[in-house]
mmCIF file of C-alpha atoms in Angstrom:
data_model
loop_
_atom_site.group_PDB
_atom_site.id
_atom_site.type_symbol
_atom_site.label_atom_id
_atom_site.label_comp_id
_atom_site.label_asym_id
_atom_site.label_seq_id
_atom_site.Cartn_x
_atom_site.Cartn_y
_atom_site.Cartn_z
ATOM 1 C CA MET A 270 35.941 85.715 45.646
ATOM 2 C CA PRO A 271 33.367 84.315 47.991
ATOM 3 C CA ILE A 272 33.825 87.027 51.064
ATOM 4 C CA GLY A 273 34.973 85.099 53.937
ATOM 5 C CA VAL A 274 35.981 81.789 52.472
ATOM 6 C CA ALA A 275 39.926 81.657 52.469
ATOM 7 C CA SER A 276 40.159 77.615 52.729
ATOM 8 C CA PHE A 277 41.876 76.051 48.878
ATOM 9 C CA GLU A 278 39.019 72.920 49.603
ATOM 10 C CA GLN A 279 35.885 75.088 50.518
ATOM 11 C CA ILE A 280 37.016 77.701 47.157
ATOM 12 C CA ILE A 281 37.901 74.925 44.969
ATOM 13 C CA SER A 282 34.527 72.379 46.423
ATOM 14 C CA GLY A 283 32.028 75.475 46.413
ATOM 15 C CA GLY A 284 32.738 76.198 42.637
ATOM 16 C CA PHE A 285 34.566 79.358 43.226
ATOM 17 C CA THR A 286 36.879 81.143 41.138
ATOM 18 C CA LEU A 287 40.228 80.511 42.505
ATOM 19 C CA ILE A 288 43.075 81.857 40.789
ATOM 20 C CA ASP A 289 46.299 78.611 40.247
ATOM 21 C CA LYS A 290 48.766 78.796 42.589
ATOM 22 C CA THR A 291 49.432 75.224 42.905
ATOM 23 C CA LEU A 292 52.952 76.026 41.177
ATOM 24 C CA LEU A 293 53.832 77.176 44.587
ATOM 25 C CA ILE A 294 53.687 73.576 45.400
ATOM 26 C CA SER A 295 56.471 72.907 43.570
ATOM 27 C CA GLU A 296 58.955 75.640 44.959
ATOM 28 C CA PHE A 297 57.936 74.338 48.055
ATOM 29 C CA ILE A 298 59.148 71.090 47.344
ATOM 30 C CA LYS A 299 62.488 72.358 45.249
ATOM 31 C CA ASN A 300 63.266 75.072 48.628
ATOM 32 C CA ASN A 301 65.738 72.682 50.974
ATOM 33 C CA ASN A 302 65.767 74.285 53.589
ATOM 34 C CA THR A 303 64.348 73.284 56.973
ATOM 35 C CA VAL A 304 62.099 75.552 57.801
ATOM 36 C CA LEU A 305 60.123 78.195 55.353
ATOM 37 C CA ILE A 306 58.437 81.277 56.805
ATOM 38 C CA ILE A 307 55.845 82.564 54.582
ATOM 39 C CA SER A 308 54.580 85.916 55.296
ATOM 40 C CA HIS A 309 52.693 88.508 53.421
ATOM 41 C CA PRO A 310 50.611 90.960 54.405
ATOM 42 C CA GLU A 311 47.218 90.820 54.815
ATOM 43 C CA LYS A 312 44.604 89.566 52.701
ATOM 44 C CA PHE A 313 47.275 88.059 50.454
ATOM 45 C CA SER A 314 45.949 84.264 49.870
ATOM 46 C CA LYS A 315 48.434 83.239 53.239
ATOM 47 C CA THR A 316 45.277 80.818 54.191
ATOM 48 C CA THR A 317 44.696 79.681 50.693
ATOM 49 C CA ASN A 318 47.711 78.977 49.651
ATOM 50 C CA ILE A 319 48.191 76.722 53.424
ATOM 51 C CA THR A 320 45.408 75.416 53.271
ATOM 52 C CA MET A 321 46.687 73.996 49.524
ATOM 53 C CA LEU A 322 50.057 73.128 50.678
ATOM 54 C CA LYS A 323 48.179 71.352 53.335
ATOM 55 C CA CYS A 324 45.402 69.421 50.917
ATOM 56 C CA PHE A 325 48.040 68.139 48.363
ATOM 57 C CA PHE A 326 50.931 66.823 50.643
ATOM 58 C CA SER A 327 48.659 65.611 53.423
ATOM 59 C CA VAL A 328 48.155 61.635 53.929
ATOM 60 C CA PRO A 329 44.154 60.946 53.535
ATOM 61 C CA ASN A 330 42.839 60.028 57.354
ATOM 62 C CA LEU A 331 40.092 57.552 55.378
ATOM 63 C CA PRO A 332 40.655 55.794 52.468
ATOM 64 C CA ASP A 333 38.117 57.676 50.121
ATOM 65 C CA ASN A 334 40.123 60.084 50.652
ATOM 66 C CA LEU A 335 42.599 60.094 48.054
ATOM 67 C CA GLY A 336 40.411 60.484 45.006
ATOM 68 C CA TYR A 337 38.728 63.011 46.908
ATOM 69 C CA GLN A 338 41.791 65.061 47.784
ATOM 70 C CA ARG A 339 42.902 64.411 43.916
ATOM 71 C CA ALA A 340 39.645 65.866 42.452
ATOM 72 C CA LEU A 341 40.318 69.150 44.004
ATOM 73 C CA PHE A 342 43.537 69.170 41.791
ATOM 74 C CA LYS A 343 42.967 67.920 38.774
ATOM 75 C CA GLU A 344 42.663 70.476 36.661
ATOM 76 C CA THR A 345 45.478 72.173 38.153
ATOM 77 C CA LYS A 346 49.536 73.086 36.963
ATOM 78 C CA VAL A 347 51.306 71.169 39.818
ATOM 79 C CA MET A 348 49.340 67.469 38.345
ATOM 80 C CA GLU A 349 51.193 67.911 34.866
ATOM 81 C CA ASN A 350 53.767 67.386 36.839
ATOM 82 C CA SER A 351 54.420 62.743 37.501
ATOM 83 C CA GLU A 352 57.131 63.025 39.913
ATOM 84 C CA ILE A 353 55.870 65.616 41.981
ATOM 85 C CA ILE A 354 52.538 64.053 42.385
ATOM 86 C CA GLN A 355 53.976 59.921 42.422
ATOM 87 C CA ASN A 356 56.738 61.450 45.406
ATOM 88 C CA HIS A 357 54.202 63.948 47.192
ATOM 89 C CA PHE A 358 50.871 64.008 46.324
ATOM 90 C CA CYS A 359 48.988 62.631 49.563
ATOM 91 C CA LYS A 360 52.091 60.949 51.470
ATOM 92 C CA HIS A 361 53.733 63.212 53.950
ATOM 93 C CA PRO A 362 51.549 64.085 57.338
ATOM 94 C CA VAL A 363 50.463 67.494 57.857
ATOM 95 C CA ILE A 364 50.457 69.518 61.081
ATOM 96 C CA HIS A 365 48.314 72.464 60.346
ATOM 97 C CA ILE A 366 47.951 75.250 63.437
ATOM 98 C CA THR A 367 46.577 78.203 62.828
ATOM 99 C CA PHE A 368 46.117 81.413 65.818
ATOM 100 C CA LYS A 369 43.193 82.858 63.723
ATOM 101 C CA ASN A 370 41.057 82.218 66.838
ATOM 102 C CA TYR A 371 43.186 83.058 69.501
ATOM 103 C CA ASN A 372 42.482 86.934 69.797
ATOM 104 C CA SER A 373 39.156 85.987 71.923
ATOM 105 C CA CYS A 374 41.732 84.900 74.696
ATOM 106 C CA ASN A 375 42.960 87.366 77.159
ATOM 107 C CA SER A 376 45.461 85.618 78.887
ATOM 108 C CA TRP A 377 48.075 83.164 78.145
ATOM 109 C CA LYS A 378 46.352 80.465 80.140
ATOM 110 C CA CYS A 379 43.455 80.755 77.819
ATOM 111 C CA ILE A 380 46.145 80.342 74.845
ATOM 112 C CA GLU A 381 48.211 77.219 76.670
ATOM 113 C CA ALA A 382 44.652 75.709 77.331
ATOM 114 C CA ARG A 383 43.687 76.051 72.946
ATOM 115 C CA LEU A 384 46.863 74.906 72.010
ATOM 116 C CA HIS A 385 46.899 71.918 74.334
ATOM 117 C CA GLU A 386 43.545 71.171 72.796
ATOM 118 C CA GLU A 387 44.122 71.474 69.090
ATOM 119 C CA LEU A 388 47.852 69.205 70.192
ATOM 120 C CA SER A 389 45.648 66.785 71.363
ATOM 121 C CA ARG A 390 43.528 66.322 68.557
ATOM 122 C CA LEU A 391 46.730 66.570 65.622
ATOM 123 C CA TYR A 392 47.805 63.450 67.949
ATOM 124 C CA ARG A 393 44.552 61.291 68.188
ATOM 125 C CA GLU A 394 44.468 62.744 64.156
ATOM 126 C CA HIS A 395 47.346 61.657 63.300
ATOM 127 C CA GLN A 396 48.147 58.719 65.401
ATOM 128 C CA ALA A 397 47.695 56.134 63.480
ATOM 129 C CA PHE A 398 50.359 57.029 61.127
ATOM 130 C CA GLU A 399 53.529 55.933 61.226
ATOM 131 C CA ILE A 400 56.313 58.758 60.914
#
């Protein structure tokens, strides 16, 4: 595992070793809660797992991204479940907001400005989707 690389996409496309935790996707789907809070102590793969969920569920923003996203999961346990693949793989608009880079903000105005920028970017990214 490389130091400083936590994104599922970067780990897979970089050829690094990753323990297959894709069955978390199945558990996520089976869970009928409206809200799911995922918390673990620092350095317990939260970012990797969250970015894995994003890569799996998110609708590709470019037509050729579907093949790329499929390649990320090609040898994983979740791909053995055809029902999950058919009903959920690349079928949901996903909004992912991380607050990792907000620690340099020293005021609420700074946090608010960054959040506005992030929400604007997400809006532009998702405006083509019909929800």
